[in-house]
CSV table of C-alpha atoms in Angstrom, one decimal:
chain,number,residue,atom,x,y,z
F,1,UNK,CA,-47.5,23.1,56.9
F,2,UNK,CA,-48.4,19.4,57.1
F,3,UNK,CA,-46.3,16.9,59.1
F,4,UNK,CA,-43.8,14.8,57.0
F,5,UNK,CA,-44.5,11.5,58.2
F,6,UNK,CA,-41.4,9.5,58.5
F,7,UNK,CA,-40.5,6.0,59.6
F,8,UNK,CA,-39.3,5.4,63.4
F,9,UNK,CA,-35.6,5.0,64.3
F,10,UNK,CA,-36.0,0.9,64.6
F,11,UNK,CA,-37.7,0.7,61.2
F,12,UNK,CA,-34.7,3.1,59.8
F,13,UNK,CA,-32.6,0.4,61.3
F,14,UNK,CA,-34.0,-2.1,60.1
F,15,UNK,CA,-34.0,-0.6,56.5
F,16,UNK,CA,-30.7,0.2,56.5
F,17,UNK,CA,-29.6,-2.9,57.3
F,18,UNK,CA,-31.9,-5.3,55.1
F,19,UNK,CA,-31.0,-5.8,51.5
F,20,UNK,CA,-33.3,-7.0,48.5
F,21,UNK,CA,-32.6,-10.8,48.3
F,22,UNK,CA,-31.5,-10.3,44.8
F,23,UNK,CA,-28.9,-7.9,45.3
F,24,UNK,CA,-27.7,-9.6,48.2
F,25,UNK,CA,-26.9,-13.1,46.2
F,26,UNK,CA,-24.6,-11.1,43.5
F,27,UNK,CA,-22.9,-9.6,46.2
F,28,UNK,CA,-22.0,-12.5,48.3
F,29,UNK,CA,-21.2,-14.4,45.0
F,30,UNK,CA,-19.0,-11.6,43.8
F,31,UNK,CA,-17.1,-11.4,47.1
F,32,UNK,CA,-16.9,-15.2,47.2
F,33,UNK,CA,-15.0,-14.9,44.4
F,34,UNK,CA,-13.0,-12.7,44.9
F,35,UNK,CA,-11.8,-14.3,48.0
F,36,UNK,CA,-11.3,-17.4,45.3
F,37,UNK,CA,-9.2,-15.2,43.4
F,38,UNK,CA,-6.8,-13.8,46.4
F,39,UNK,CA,-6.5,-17.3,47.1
F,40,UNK,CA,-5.5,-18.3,43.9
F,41,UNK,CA,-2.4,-16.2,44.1
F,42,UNK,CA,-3.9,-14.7,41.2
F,43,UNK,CA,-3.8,-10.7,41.6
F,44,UNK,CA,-5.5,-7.9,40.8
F,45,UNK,CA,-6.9,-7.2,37.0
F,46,UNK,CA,-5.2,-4.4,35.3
F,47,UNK,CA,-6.9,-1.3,35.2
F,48,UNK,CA,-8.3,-0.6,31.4
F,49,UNK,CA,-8.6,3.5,32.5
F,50,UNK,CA,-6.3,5.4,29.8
F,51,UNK,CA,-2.8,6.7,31.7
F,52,UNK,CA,-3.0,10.2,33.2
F,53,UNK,CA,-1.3,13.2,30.7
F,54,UNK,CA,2.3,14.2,32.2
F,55,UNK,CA,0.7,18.0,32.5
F,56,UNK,CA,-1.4,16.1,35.6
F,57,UNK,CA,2.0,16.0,37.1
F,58,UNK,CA,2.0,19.7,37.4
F,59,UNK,CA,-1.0,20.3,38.8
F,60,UNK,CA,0.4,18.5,42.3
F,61,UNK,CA,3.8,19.5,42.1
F,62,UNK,CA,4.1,21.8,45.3
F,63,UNK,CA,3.9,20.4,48.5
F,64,UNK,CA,1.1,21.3,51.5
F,65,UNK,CA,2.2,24.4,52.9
F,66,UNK,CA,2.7,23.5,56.8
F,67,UNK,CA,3.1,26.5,58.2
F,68,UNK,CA,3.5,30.4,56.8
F,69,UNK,CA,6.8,31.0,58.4
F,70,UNK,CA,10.0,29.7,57.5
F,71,UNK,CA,10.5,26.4,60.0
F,72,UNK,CA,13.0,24.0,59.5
F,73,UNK,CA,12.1,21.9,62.1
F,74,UNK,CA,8.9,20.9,59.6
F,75,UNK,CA,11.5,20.3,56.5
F,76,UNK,CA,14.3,17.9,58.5
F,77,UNK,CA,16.1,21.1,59.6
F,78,UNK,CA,16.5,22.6,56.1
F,79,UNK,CA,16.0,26.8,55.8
F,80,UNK,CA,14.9,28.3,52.5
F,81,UNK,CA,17.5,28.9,49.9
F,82,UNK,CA,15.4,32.1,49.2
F,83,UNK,CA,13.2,33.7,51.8
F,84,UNK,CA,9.9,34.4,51.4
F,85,UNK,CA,9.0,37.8,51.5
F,86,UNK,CA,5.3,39.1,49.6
F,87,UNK,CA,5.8,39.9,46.1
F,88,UNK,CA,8.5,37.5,45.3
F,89,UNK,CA,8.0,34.3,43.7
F,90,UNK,CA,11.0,31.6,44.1
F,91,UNK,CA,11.3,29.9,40.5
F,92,UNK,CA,13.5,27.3,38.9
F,93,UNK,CA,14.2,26.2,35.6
F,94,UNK,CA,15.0,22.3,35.3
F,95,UNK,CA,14.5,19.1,33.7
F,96,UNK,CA,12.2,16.8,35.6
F,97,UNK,CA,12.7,12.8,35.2
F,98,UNK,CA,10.3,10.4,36.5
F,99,UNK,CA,12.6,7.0,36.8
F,100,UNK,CA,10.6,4.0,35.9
F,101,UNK,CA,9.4,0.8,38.4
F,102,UNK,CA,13.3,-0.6,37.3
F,103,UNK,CA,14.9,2.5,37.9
F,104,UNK,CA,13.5,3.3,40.9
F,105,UNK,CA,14.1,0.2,42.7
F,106,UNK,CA,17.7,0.0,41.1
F,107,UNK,CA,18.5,3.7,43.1
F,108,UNK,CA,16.8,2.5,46.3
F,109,UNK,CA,19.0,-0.4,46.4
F,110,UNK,CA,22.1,2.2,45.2
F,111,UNK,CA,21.3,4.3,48.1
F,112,UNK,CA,21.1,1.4,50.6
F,113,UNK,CA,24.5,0.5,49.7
F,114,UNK,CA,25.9,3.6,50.4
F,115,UNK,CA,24.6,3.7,53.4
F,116,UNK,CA,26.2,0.6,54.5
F,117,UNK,CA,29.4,2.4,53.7
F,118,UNK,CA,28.8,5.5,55.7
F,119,UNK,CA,28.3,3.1,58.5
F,120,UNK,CA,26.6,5.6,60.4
F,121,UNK,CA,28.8,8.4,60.1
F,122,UNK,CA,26.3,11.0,58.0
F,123,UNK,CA,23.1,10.9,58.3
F,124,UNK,CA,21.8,10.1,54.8
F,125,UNK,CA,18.3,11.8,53.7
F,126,UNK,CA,16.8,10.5,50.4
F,127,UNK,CA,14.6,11.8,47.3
F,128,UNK,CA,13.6,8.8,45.7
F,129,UNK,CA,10.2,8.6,48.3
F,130,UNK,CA,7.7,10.9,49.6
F,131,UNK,CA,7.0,10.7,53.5
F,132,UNK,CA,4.2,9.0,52.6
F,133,UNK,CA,5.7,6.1,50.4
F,134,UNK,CA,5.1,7.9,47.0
F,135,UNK,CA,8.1,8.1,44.2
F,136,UNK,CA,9.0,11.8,43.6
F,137,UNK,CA,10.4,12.6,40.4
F,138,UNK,CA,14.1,13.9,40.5
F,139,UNK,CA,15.5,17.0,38.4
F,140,UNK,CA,18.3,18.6,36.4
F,141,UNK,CA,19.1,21.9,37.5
F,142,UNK,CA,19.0,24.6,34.3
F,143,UNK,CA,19.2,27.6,36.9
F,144,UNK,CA,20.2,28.8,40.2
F,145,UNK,CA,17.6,29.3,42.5
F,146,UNK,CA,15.7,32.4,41.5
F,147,UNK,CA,13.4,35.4,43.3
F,148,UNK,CA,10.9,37.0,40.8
F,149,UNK,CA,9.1,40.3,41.3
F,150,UNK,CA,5.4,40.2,40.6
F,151,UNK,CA,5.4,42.5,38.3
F,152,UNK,CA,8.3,40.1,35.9
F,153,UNK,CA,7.4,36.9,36.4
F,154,UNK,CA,4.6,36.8,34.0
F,155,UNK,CA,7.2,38.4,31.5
F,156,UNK,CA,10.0,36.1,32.6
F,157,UNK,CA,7.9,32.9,32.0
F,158,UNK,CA,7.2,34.0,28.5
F,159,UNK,CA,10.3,35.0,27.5
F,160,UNK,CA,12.3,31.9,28.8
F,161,UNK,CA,9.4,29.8,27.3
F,162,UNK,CA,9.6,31.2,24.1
F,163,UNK,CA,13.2,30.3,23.7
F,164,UNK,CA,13.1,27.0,25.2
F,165,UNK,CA,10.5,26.2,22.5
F,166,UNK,CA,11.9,28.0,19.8
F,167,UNK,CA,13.3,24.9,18.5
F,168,UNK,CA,17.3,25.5,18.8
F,169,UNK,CA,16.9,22.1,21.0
F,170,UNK,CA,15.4,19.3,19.8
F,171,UNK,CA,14.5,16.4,22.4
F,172,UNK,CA,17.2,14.9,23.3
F,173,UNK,CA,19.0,11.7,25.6
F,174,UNK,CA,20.6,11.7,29.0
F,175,UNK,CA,22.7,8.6,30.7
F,176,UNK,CA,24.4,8.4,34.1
F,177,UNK,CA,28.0,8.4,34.5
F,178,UNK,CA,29.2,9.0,38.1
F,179,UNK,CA,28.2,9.0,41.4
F,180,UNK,CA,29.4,11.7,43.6
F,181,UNK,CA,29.2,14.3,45.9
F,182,UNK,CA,28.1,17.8,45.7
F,183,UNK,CA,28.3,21.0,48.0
F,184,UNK,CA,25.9,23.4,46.6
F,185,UNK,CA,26.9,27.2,46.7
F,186,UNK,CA,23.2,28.1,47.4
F,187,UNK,CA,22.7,25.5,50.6
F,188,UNK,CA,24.5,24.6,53.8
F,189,UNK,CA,23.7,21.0,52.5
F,190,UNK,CA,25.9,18.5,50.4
F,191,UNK,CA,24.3,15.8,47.8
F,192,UNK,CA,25.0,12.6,46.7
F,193,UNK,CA,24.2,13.0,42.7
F,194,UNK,CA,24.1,10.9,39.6
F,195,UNK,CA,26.7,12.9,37.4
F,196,UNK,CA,24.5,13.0,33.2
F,197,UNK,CA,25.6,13.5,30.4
F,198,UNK,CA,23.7,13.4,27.0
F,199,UNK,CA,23.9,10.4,24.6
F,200,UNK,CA,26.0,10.9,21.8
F,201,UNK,CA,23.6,12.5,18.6
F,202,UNK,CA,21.4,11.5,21.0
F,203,UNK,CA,21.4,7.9,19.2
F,204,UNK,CA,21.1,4.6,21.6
F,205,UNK,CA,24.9,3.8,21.7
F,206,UNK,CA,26.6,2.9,25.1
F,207,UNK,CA,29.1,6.2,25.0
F,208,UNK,CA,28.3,9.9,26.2
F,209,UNK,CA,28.7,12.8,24.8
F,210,UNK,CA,30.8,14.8,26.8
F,211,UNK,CA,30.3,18.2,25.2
F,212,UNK,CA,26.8,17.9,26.1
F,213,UNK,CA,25.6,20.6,24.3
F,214,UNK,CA,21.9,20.3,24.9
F,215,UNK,CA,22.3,20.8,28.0
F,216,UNK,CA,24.6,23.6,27.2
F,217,UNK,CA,22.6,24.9,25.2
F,218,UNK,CA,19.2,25.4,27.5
F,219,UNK,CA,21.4,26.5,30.3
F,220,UNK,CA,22.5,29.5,28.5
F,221,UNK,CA,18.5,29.7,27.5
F,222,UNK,CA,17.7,29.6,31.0
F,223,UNK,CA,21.1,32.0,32.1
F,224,UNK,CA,20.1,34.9,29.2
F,225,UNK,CA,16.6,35.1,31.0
F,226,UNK,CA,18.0,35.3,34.8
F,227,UNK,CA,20.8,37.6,33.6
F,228,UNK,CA,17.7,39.9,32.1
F,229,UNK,CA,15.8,40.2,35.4
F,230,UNK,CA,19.0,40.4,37.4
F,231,UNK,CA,19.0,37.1,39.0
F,232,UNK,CA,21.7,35.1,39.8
F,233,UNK,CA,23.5,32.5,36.9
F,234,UNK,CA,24.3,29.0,37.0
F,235,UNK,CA,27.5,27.5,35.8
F,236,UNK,CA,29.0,30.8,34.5
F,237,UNK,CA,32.3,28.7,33.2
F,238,UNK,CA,31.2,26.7,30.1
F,239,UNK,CA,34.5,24.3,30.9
F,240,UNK,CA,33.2,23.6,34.0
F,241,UNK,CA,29.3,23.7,33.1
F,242,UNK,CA,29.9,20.7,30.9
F,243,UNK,CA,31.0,18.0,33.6
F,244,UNK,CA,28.7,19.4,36.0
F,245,UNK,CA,25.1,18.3,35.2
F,246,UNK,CA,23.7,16.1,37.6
F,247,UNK,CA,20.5,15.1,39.7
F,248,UNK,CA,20.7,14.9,43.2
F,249,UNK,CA,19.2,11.4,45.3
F,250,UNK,CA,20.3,12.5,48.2
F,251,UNK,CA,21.7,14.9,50.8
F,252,UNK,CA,23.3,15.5,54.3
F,253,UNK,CA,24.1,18.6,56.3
F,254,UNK,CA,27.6,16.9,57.1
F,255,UNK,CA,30.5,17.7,54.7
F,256,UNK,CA,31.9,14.6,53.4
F,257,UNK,CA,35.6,14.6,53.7
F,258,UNK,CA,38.4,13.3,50.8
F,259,UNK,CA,38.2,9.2,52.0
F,260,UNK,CA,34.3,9.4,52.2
F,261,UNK,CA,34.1,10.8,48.4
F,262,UNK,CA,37.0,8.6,47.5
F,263,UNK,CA,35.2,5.5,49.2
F,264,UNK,CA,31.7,6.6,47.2
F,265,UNK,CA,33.8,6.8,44.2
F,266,UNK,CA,35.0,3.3,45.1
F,267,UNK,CA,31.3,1.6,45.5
F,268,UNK,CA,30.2,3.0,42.2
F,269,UNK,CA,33.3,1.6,40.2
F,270,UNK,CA,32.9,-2.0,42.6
F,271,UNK,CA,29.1,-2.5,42.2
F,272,UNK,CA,27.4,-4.3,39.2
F,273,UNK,CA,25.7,-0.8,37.8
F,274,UNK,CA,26.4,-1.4,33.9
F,275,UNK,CA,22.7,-1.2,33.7
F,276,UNK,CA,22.5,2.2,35.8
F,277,UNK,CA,25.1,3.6,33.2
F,278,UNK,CA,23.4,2.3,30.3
F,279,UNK,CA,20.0,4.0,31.0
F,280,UNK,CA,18.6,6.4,28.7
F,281,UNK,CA,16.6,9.3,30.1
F,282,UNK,CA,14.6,11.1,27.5
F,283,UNK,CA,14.1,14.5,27.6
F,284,UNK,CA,11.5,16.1,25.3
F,285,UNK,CA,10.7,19.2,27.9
F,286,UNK,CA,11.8,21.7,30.4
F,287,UNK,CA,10.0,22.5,33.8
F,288,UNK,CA,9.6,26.4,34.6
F,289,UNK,CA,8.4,26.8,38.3
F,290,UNK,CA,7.3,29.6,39.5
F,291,UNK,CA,5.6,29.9,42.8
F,292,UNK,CA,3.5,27.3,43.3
F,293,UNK,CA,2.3,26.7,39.0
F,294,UNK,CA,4.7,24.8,37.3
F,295,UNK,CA,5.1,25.4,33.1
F,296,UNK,CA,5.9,22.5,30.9
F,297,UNK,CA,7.7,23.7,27.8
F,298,UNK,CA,7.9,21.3,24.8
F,299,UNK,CA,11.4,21.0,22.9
F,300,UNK,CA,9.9,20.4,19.4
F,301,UNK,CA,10.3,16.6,18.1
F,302,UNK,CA,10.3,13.2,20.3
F,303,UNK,CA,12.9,13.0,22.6
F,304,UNK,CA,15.0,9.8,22.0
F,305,UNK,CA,14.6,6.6,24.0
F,306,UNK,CA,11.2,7.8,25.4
F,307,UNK,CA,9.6,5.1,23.7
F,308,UNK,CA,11.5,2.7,26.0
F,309,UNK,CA,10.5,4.4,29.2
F,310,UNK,CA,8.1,2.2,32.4
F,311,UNK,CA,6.7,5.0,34.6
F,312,UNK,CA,6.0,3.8,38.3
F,313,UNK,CA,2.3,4.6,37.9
F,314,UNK,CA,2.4,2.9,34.1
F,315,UNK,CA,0.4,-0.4,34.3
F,316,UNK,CA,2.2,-3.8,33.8
């Protein structure tokens, strides 16, 4: 086999290094220019790629697996509501909402406040940011937390999919109406939540409608299907089910006693938040998670107000 004659190491150097004249001149002019530009004030162009489907959302919704055992030290102390054990899949059925740029920021500065008023005396985690800096969407609970069998989660995702999407609930709106705190039954933790209820007929007026039947409704979707593979139910009183919607923006291991609740109460009423109440959160689908995949089931129509809504990654 003949020899492959190549160049020696100083001409490779020099190769890599030297650049057609040419070429060289556009690229100093175009990074001269952009250095005009950045000093300018003048920002970055907005991108002209299309915005990314909402499916891409589910394709990253799970976070990297750290380690294969349970360790809370990895998750800020927390323990899994379910444990993991080899042929069950932990699910959940819930509405997902991504807040816009405005709404983000708006919560942020919500959540800074009540810090100020704990003073120190909880220790307040949030779920408006990623460890890394990235918004996270927030939820609305539709079901407890939820262990399937292998051999039923296939037959649970159609079947709860199916009925979601059957049309019985056509898109609908949601607006904040409290702030508050919750103890959840299925975690040694308590949250700080945004109380929801949906929009009256779902038009753009400024009142709620406190029956909330959409909701309603999909939870007693989402309740029939649990009941069916014997797994636990969510908001078994329908009196109570209707005030207690909410999506969590925070939490704490500590147990926030009558005065701290009362004072929360308190900031919410005092602060300037007739924007926060007069948002409108469209819903026009509902999340199925199981495992790792996450399904999103359509609710037939256009969900009111969705025409309205910013998203964080949505260019300006």
């Amino acid at each position: 086999m003949p020899l492959v004659n190549y160049s020696s190491s100083s001409d490779g150097e020099d190769g890599a290094h030297s650049t057609p004249a040419a070429k060289r001149q556009r690229h100093e002019r175009g990074r001269s220019g952009a250095s005009a530009q950045h000093a300018d004030g003048a920002g970055a162009q907005p991108s002209s790629m299309p915005p990314l489907p909402s499916e891409f959302h589910d394709l990253y919704a799970a976070t990297v697996r750290q380690s294969t055992v349970d360790d809370p030290s990895l998750h800020q102390g927390r323990k899994r509501q379910v444990p993991h054990i080899v042929g069950q899949w932990p699910s959940h059925v819930y509405i997902e909402w991504r807040p816009s740029y405005e709404q983000h920021t708006a919560l942020t500065e919500l959540l800074a406040r009540v810090e100020e008023t704990l003073d120190g005396e909880i220790e307040l985690h949030q779920f408006m940011t990623s460890d890394l800096g990235a918004p996270l969407p927030l939820h609305v609970s539709l079901s407890r937390p939820l262990s399937l069998q292998t051999a039923d989660k296939d037959d649970f995702l159609s079947r709860v999919s199916e009925s979601l999407g059957s049309g019985s609930v056509p898109p609908f709106a949601m607006q904040p109406r409290s702030l508050a705190w919750f103890t959840s039954p299925d975690s040694n933790r308590s949250f700080l939540v945004l109380g929801v209820t949906t929009t009256a007929d779902g038009s753009d007026g400024d009142e709620g409608d406190d029956s909330n039947r959409p909701l309603l409704e999909l939870l007693q979707t989402s309740n029939t299907a649990a009941a069916r593979f014997s797994q636990p139910l969510l908001y078994q009183d329908p009196d109570a089910a209707r005030g207690a919607f909410h999506v969590s923006i925070a939490w704490t291991f500590a147990r926030p006693g009558q005065d701290l609740s009362q004072a929360t109460l308190d900031l919410f009423q005092r602060l300037p938040l007739k924007e926060v109440m007069g948002w409108k959160i469209g819903v026009d689908s509902v999340k199925v998670k199981i495992g790792n995949a996450v399904t999103s089931v359509p609710l037939l129509g256009r969900a009111p107000g969705s025409n309205k809504m910013r998203f964080l990654f949505d260019e300006t």
